[in-house]
mmCIF file of C-alpha atoms in Angstrom:
data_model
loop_
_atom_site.group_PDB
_atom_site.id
_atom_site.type_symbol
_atom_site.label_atom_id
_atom_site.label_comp_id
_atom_site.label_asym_id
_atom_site.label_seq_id
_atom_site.Cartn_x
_atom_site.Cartn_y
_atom_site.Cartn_z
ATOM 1 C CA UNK F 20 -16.841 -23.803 0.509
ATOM 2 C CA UNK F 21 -15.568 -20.560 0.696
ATOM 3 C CA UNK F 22 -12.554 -19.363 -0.632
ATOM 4 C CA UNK F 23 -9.677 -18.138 1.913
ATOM 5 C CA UNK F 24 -10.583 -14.468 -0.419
ATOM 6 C CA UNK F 25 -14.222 -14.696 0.843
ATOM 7 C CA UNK F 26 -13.062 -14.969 4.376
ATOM 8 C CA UNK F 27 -10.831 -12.363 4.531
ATOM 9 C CA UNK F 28 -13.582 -9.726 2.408
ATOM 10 C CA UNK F 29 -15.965 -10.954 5.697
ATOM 11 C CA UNK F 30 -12.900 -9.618 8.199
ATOM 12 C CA UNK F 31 -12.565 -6.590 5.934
ATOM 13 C CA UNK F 32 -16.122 -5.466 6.144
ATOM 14 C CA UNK F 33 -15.799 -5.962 10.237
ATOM 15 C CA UNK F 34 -13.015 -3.595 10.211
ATOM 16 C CA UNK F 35 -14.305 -1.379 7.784
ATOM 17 C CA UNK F 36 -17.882 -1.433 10.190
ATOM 18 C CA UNK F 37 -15.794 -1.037 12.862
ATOM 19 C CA UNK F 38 -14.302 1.709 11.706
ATOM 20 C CA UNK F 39 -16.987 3.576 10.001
ATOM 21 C CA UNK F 40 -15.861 3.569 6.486
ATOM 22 C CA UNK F 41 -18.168 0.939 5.134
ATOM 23 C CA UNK F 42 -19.642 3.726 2.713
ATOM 24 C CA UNK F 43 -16.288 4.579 1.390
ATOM 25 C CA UNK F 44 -15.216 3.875 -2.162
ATOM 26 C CA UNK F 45 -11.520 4.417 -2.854
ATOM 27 C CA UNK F 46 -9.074 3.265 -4.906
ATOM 28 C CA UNK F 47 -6.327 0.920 -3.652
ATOM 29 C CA UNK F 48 -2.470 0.161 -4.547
ATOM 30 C CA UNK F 49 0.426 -1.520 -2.882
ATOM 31 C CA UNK F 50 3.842 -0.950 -3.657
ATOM 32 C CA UNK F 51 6.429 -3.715 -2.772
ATOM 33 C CA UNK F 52 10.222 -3.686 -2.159
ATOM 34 C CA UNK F 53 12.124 -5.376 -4.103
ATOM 35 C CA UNK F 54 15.286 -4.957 -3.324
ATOM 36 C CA UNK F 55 18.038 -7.769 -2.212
ATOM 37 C CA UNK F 56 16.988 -8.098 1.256
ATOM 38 C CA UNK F 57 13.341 -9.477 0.128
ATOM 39 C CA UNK F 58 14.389 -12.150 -1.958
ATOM 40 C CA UNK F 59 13.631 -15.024 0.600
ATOM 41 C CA UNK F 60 9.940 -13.539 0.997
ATOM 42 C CA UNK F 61 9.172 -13.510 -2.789
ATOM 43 C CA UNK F 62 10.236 -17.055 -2.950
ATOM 44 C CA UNK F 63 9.224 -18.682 -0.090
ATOM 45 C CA UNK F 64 5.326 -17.373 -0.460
ATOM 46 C CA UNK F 65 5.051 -14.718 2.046
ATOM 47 C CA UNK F 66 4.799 -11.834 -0.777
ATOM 48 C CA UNK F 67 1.942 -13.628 -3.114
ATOM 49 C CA UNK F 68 0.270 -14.175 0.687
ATOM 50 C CA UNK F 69 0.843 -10.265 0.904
ATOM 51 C CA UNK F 70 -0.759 -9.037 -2.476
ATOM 52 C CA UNK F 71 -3.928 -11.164 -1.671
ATOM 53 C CA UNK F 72 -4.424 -10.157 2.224
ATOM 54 C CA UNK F 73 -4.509 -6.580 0.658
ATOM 55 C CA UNK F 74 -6.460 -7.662 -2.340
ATOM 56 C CA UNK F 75 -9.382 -8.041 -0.368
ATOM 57 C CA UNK F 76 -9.645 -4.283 1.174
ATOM 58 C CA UNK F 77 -9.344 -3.417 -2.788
ATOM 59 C CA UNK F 78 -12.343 -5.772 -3.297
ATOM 60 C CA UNK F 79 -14.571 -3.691 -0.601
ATOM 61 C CA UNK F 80 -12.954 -0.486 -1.039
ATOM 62 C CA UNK F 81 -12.607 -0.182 -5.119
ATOM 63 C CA UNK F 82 -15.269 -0.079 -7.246
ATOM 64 C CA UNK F 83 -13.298 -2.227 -9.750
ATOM 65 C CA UNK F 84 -12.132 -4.743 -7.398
ATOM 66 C CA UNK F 85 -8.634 -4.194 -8.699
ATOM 67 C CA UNK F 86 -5.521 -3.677 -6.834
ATOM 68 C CA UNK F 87 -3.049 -1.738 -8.255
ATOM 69 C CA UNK F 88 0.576 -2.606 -8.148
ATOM 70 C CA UNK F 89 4.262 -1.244 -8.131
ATOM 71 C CA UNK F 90 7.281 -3.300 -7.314
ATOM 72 C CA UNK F 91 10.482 -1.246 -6.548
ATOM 73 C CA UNK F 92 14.105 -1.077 -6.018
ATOM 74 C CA UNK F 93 16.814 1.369 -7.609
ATOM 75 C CA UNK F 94 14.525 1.405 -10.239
ATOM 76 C CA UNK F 95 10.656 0.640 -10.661
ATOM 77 C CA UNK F 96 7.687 -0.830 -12.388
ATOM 78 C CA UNK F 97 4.138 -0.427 -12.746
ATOM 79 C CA UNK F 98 2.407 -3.622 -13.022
ATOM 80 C CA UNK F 99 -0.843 -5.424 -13.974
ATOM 81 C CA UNK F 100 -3.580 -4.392 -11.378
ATOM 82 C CA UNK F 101 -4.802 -7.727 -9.585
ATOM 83 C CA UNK F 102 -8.215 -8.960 -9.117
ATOM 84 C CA UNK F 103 -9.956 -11.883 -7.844
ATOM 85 C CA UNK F 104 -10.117 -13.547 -11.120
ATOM 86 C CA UNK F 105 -6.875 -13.654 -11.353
ATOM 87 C CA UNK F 106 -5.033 -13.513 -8.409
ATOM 88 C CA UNK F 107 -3.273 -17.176 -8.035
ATOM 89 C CA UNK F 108 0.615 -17.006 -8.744
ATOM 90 C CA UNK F 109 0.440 -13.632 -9.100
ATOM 91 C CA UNK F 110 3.707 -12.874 -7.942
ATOM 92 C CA UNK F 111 5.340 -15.783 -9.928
ATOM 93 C CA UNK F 112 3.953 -14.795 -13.133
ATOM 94 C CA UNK F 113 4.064 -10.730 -13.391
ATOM 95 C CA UNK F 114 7.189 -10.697 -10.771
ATOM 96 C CA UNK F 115 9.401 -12.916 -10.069
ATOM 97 C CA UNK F 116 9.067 -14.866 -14.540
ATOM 98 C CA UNK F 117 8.898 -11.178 -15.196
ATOM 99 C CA UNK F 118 12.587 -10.564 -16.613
ATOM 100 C CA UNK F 119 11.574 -6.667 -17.552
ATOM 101 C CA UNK F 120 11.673 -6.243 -13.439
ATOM 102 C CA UNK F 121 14.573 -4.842 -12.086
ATOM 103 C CA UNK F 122 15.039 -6.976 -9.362
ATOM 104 C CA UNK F 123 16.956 -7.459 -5.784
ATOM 105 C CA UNK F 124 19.250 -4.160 -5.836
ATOM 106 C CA UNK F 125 19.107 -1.260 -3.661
ATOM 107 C CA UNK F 126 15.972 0.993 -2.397
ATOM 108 C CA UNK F 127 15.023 4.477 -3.871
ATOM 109 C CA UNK F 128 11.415 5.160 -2.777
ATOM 110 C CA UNK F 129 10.847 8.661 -4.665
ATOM 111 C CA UNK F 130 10.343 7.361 -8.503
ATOM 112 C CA UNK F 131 7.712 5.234 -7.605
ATOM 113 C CA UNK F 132 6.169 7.493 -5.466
ATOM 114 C CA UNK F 133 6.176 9.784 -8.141
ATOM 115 C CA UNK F 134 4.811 7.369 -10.259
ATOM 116 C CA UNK F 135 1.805 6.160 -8.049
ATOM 117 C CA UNK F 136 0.974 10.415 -8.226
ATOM 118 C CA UNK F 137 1.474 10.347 -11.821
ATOM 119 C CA UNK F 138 -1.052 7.807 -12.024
ATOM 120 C CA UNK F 139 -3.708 9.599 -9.761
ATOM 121 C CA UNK F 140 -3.446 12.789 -10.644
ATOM 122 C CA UNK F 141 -2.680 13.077 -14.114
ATOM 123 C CA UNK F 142 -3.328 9.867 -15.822
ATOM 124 C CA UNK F 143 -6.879 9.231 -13.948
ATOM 125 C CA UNK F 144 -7.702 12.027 -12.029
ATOM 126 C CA UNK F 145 -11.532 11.723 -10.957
ATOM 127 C CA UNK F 146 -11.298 12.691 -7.353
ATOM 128 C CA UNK F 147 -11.505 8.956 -5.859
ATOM 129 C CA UNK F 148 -9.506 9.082 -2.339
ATOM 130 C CA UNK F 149 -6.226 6.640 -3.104
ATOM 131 C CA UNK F 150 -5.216 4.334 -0.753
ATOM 132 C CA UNK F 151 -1.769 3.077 -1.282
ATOM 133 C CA UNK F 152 -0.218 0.377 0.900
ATOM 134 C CA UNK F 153 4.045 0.270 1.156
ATOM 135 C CA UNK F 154 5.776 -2.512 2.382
ATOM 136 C CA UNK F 155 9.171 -1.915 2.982
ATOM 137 C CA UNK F 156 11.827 -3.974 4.877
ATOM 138 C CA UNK F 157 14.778 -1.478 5.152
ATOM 139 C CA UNK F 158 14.252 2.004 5.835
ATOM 140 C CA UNK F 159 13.854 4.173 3.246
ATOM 141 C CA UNK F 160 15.685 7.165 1.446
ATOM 142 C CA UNK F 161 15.121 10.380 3.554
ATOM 143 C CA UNK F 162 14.369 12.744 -0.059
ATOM 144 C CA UNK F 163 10.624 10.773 0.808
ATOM 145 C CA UNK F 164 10.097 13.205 3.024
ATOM 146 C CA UNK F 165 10.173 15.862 0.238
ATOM 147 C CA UNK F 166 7.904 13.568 -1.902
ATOM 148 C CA UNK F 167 5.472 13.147 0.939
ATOM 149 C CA UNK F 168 5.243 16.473 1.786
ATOM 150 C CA UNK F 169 4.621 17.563 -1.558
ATOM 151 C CA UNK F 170 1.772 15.383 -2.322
ATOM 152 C CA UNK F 171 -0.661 16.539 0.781
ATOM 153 C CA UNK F 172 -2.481 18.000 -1.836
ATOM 154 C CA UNK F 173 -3.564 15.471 -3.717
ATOM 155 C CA UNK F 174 -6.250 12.621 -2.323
ATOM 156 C CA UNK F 175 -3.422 10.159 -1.692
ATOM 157 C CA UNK F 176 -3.318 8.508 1.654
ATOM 158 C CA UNK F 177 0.147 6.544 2.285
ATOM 159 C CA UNK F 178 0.308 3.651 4.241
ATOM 160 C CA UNK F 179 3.951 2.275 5.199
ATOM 161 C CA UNK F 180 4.269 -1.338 6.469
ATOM 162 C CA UNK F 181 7.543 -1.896 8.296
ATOM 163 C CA UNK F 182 8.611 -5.487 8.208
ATOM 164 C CA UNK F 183 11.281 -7.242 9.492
ATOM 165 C CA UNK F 184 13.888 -5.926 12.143
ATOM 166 C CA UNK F 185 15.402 -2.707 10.483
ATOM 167 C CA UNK F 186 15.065 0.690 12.408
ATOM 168 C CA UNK F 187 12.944 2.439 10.055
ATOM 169 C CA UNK F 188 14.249 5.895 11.402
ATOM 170 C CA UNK F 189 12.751 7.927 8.814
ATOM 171 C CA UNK F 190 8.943 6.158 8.745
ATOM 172 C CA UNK F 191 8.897 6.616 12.319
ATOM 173 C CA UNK F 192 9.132 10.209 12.020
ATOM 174 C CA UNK F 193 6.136 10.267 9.275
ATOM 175 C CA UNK F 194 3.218 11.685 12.029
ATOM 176 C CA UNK F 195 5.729 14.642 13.187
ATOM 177 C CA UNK F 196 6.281 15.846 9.827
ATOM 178 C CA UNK F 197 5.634 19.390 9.239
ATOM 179 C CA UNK F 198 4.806 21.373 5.944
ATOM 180 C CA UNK F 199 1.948 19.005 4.865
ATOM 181 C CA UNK F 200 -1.656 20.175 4.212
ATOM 182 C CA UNK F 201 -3.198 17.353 6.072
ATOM 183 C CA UNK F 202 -1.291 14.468 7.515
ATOM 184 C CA UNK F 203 -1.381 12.202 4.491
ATOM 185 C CA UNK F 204 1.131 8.625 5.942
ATOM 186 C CA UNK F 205 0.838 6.499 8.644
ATOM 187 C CA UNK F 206 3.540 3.855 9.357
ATOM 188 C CA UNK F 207 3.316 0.355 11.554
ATOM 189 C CA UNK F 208 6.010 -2.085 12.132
ATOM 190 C CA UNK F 209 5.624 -6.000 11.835
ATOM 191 C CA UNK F 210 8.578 -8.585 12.358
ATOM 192 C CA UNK F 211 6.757 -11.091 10.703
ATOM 193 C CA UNK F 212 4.268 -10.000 8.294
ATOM 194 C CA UNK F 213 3.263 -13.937 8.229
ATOM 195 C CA UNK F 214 2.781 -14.029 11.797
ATOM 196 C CA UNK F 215 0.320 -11.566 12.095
ATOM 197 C CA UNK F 216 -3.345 -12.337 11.410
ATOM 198 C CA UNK F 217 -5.542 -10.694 9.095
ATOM 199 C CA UNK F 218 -8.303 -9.518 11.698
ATOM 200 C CA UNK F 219 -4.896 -7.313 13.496
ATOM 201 C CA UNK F 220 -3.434 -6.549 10.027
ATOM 202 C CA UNK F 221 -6.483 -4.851 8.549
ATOM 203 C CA UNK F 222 -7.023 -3.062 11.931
ATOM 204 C CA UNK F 223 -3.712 -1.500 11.853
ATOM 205 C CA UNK F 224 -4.105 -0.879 7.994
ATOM 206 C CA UNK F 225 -7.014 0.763 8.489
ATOM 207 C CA UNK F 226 -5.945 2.725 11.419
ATOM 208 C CA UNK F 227 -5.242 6.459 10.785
ATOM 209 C CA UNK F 228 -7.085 6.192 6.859
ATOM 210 C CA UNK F 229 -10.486 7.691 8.214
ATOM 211 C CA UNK F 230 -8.501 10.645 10.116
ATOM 212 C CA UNK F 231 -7.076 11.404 6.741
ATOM 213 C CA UNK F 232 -10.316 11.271 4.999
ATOM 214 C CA UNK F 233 -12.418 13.687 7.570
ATOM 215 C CA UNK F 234 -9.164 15.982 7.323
ATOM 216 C CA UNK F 235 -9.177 15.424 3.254
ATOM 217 C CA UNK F 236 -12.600 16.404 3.607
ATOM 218 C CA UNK F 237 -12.654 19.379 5.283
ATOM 219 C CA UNK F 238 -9.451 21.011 2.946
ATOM 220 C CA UNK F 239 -11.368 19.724 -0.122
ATOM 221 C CA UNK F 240 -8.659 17.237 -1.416
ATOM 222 C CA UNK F 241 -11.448 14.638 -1.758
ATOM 223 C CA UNK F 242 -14.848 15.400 -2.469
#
């Protein structure tokens, strides 16, 4: 029997063939809203069902198998990575039984994002292309722009997952932006995260990262 993180691995490595980026290695982080408007999809499942989907791009794409993890609202918090070993009630246990969490206020995207930087550039800096994976579900704060801007530079690649029915104004303005060394975000909208299955979800996650490598590449952000 294989496990439902088996499976998806198999639909990553089609994407990833698919997409030529089967000889990549890079490291991998999501950061999740947390803010009041989430609440239902922490408790009802659809979160946990989140962190593993994307757990098994880390498992192809790291070379530690580990995904790395923020959880955000007004404030934020770096968390245990996640692996395969232990990735059952993830969610439960380091989130939601996790009274240290700021929980269910308001969104401020830029100290996290600083944060995630922090920890690639400074605290583990080894040239390793980052791929970090945001799911937000209202809009964010428009000082991002700043934030993204800024870190072109470094060998971050920033994907934003849209989900649910806000407008997501700013994201949608993320491939226009101007200033940046390479274009370093991408952003996709779902209604229903839940609804959408893992052979479309790693195609559009996957989208727009191997434009931002070759263009990493050639500006020598990445080696």
């Amino acid at each position: 029997m294989h496990s439902p993180i088996d499976l998806r691995k198999k639909l990553v490595q089609v994407t990833l063939e698919k997409k030529k980026l089967t000889n990549v290695v890079a490291r991998v982080g999501i950061v999740l809203d947390i803010t009041g408007s989430m609440q239902t999809l922490y408790k009802n499942g659809t979160v946990q069902e989140v962190v593993e989907r994307i757990l098994a791009v880390a498992s192809k794409f790291d070379d530690n198998g580990a995904l790395d993890v923020w959880v955000y609202d007004t404030h934020f918090s770096r968390l245990p990575s996640v692996t395969e070993q232990d990735f059952g009630q993830y969610v439960q246990n380091n989130i939601l039984n996790n009274n240290a969490i700021h929980k269910f206020g308001r969104n401020n995207e830029p100290p996290v994002m600083e944060d995630v930087i922090k920890k690639y550039t400074d605290e583990e800096d080894d040239g390793t292309p980052v791929f970090i994976i945001f799911i937000n579900d209202g809009g964010v704060v428009k000082p991002i722009k700043k934030v993204i801007t800024a870190a072109s530079v470094h060998p971050i690649f920033w994907q934003f997952v849209g989900i649910g029915h806000s407008d997501f104004e700013v994201l949608r303005q993320l491939d226009t932006m101007e200033g940046r060394v390479v274009d370093n975000a991408n952003f996709f909208h779902l209604d229903d995260i839940a609804a959408v299955t893992d052979e479309v979800l790693y195609d559009q996650l996957l989208n727009e990262f191997p434009s931002w490598l070759k263009a990493a590449r050639e500006k020598r952000i990445i080696r």
